mmCIF file of C-alpha atoms in Angstrom:
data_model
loop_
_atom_site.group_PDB
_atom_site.id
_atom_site.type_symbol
_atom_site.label_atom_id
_atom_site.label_comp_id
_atom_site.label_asym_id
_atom_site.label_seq_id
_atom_site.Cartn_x
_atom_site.Cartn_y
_atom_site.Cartn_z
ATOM 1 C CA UNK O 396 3.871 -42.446 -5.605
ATOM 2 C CA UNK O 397 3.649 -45.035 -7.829
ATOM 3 C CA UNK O 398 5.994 -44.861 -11.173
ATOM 4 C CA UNK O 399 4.554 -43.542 -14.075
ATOM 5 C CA UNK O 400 5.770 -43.052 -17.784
ATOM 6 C CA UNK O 401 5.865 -39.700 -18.856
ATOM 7 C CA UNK O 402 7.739 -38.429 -22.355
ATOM 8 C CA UNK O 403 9.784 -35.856 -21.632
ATOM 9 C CA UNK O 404 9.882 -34.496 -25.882
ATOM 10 C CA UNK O 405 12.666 -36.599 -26.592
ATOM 11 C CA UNK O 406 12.177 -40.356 -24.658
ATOM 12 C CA UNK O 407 9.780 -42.100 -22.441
ATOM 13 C CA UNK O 408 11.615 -41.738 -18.958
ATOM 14 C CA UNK O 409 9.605 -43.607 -15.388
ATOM 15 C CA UNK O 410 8.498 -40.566 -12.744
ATOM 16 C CA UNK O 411 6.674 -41.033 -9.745
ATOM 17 C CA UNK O 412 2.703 -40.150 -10.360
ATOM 18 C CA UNK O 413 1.424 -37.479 -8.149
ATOM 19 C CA UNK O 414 -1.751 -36.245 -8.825
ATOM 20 C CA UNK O 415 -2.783 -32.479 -10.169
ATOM 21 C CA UNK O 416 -3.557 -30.279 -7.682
ATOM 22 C CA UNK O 417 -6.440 -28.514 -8.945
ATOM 23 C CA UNK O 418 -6.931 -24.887 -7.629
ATOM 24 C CA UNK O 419 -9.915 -23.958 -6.094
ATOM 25 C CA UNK O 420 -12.863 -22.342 -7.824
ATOM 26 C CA UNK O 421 -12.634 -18.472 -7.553
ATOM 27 C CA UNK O 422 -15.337 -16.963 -5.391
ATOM 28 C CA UNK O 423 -18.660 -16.074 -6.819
ATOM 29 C CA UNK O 424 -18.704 -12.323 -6.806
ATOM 30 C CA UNK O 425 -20.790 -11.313 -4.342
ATOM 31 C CA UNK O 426 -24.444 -9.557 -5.468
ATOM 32 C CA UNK O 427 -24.927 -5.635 -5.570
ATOM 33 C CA UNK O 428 -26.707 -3.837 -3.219
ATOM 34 C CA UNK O 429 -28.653 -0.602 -3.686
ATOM 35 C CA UNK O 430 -26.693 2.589 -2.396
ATOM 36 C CA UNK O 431 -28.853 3.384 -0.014
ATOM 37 C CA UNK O 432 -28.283 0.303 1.670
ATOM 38 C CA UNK O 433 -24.605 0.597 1.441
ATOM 39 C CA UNK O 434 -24.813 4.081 3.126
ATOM 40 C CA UNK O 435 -26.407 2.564 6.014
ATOM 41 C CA UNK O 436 -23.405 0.148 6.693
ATOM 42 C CA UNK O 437 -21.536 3.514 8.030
ATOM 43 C CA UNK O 438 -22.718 4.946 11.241
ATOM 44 C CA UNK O 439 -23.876 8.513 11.194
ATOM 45 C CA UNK O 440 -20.415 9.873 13.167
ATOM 46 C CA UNK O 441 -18.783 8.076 10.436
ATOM 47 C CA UNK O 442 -20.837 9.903 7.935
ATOM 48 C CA UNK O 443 -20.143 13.286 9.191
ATOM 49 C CA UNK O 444 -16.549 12.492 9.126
ATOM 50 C CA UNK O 445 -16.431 11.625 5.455
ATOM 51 C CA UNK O 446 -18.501 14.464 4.872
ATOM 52 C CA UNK O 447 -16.377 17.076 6.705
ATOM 53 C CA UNK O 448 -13.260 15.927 4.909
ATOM 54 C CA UNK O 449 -14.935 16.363 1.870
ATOM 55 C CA UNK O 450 -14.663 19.375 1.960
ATOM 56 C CA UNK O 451 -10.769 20.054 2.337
ATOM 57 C CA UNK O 452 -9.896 16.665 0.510
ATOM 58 C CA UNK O 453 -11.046 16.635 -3.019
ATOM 59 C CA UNK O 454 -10.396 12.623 -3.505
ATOM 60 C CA UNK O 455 -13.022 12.202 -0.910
ATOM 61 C CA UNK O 456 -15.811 13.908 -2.835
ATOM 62 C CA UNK O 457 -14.843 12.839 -6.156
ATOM 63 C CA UNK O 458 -14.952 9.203 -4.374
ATOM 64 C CA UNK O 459 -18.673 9.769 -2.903
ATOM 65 C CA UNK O 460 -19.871 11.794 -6.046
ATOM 66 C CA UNK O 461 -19.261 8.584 -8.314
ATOM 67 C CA UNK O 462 -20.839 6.506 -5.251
ATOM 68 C CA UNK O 463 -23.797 9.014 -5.544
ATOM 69 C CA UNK O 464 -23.743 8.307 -9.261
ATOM 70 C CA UNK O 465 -24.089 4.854 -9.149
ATOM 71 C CA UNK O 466 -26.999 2.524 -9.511
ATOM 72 C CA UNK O 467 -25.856 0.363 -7.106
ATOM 73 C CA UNK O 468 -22.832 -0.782 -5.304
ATOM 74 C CA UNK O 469 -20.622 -4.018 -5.860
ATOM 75 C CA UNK O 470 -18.811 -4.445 -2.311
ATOM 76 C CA UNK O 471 -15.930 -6.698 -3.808
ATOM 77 C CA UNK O 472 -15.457 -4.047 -7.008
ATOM 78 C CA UNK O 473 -11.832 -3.037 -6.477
ATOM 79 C CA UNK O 474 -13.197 1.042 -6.747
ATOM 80 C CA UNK O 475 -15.659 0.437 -3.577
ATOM 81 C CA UNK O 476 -12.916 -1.730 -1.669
ATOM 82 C CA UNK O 477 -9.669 1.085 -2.419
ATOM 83 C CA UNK O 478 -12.416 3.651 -1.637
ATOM 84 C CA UNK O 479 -13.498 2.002 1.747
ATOM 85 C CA UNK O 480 -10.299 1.298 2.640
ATOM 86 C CA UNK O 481 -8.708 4.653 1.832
ATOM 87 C CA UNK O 482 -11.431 5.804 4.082
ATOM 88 C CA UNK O 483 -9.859 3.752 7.238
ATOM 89 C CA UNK O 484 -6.010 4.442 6.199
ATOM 90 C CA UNK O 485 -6.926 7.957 6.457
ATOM 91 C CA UNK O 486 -8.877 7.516 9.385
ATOM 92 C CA UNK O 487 -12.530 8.530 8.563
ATOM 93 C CA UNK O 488 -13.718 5.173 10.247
ATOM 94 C CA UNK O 489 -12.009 2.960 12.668
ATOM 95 C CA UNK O 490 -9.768 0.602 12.127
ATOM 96 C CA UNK O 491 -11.426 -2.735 11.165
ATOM 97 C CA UNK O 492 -14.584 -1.281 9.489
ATOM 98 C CA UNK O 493 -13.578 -1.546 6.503
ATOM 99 C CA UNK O 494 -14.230 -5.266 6.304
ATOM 100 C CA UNK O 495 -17.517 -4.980 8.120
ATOM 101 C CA UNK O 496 -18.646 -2.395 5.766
ATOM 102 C CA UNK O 497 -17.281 -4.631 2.824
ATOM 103 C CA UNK O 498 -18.945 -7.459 4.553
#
């Protein structure tokens, strides 16, 4: 680009001008839904799945207890995404559902 004077603390010294690159805006977060809505993003064989383990895995009920608790669910809070995803890594729901239930 075209030169441009820039002090560099201790003299002026000529550069070539490029222009900032400004980074993008960050996303808005996205709005909360109510829990019963974000229950019906998983199918009902999904449902007993996550149910069944549950039982033998206590991270699984201590993750939907505090789901139960809540007044409604933020789908981009970093508890609901580890949560949903720990769901598919352990493979409660099928691979890919995680970002449809995220959606």
């Amino acid at each position: 680009g075209e030169m441009w004077p820039n002090f560099t603390g201790v003299e002026w010294v000529m550069v070539a001008y490029s222009e900032p690159v400004i980074p993008p805006a960050p996303p808005e977060p996205k709005a909360p839904i109510s829990v019963l809505e974000f229950r019906t993003r998983f199918t009902d064989a999904e449902k007993v799945a996550i149910y069944t383990a549950a039982k033998a895995e206590i991270l699984v009920q201590i993750w939907l207890d505090d789901l139960m608790s809540a007044s409604d669910v933020k789908t981009d809070d970093p508890r609901t995404v580890a949560g949903v995803r720990g769901l598919e890594t352990a493979g409660l729901i099928v691979t890919g559902r995680a970002d449809e239930i995220l959606a």
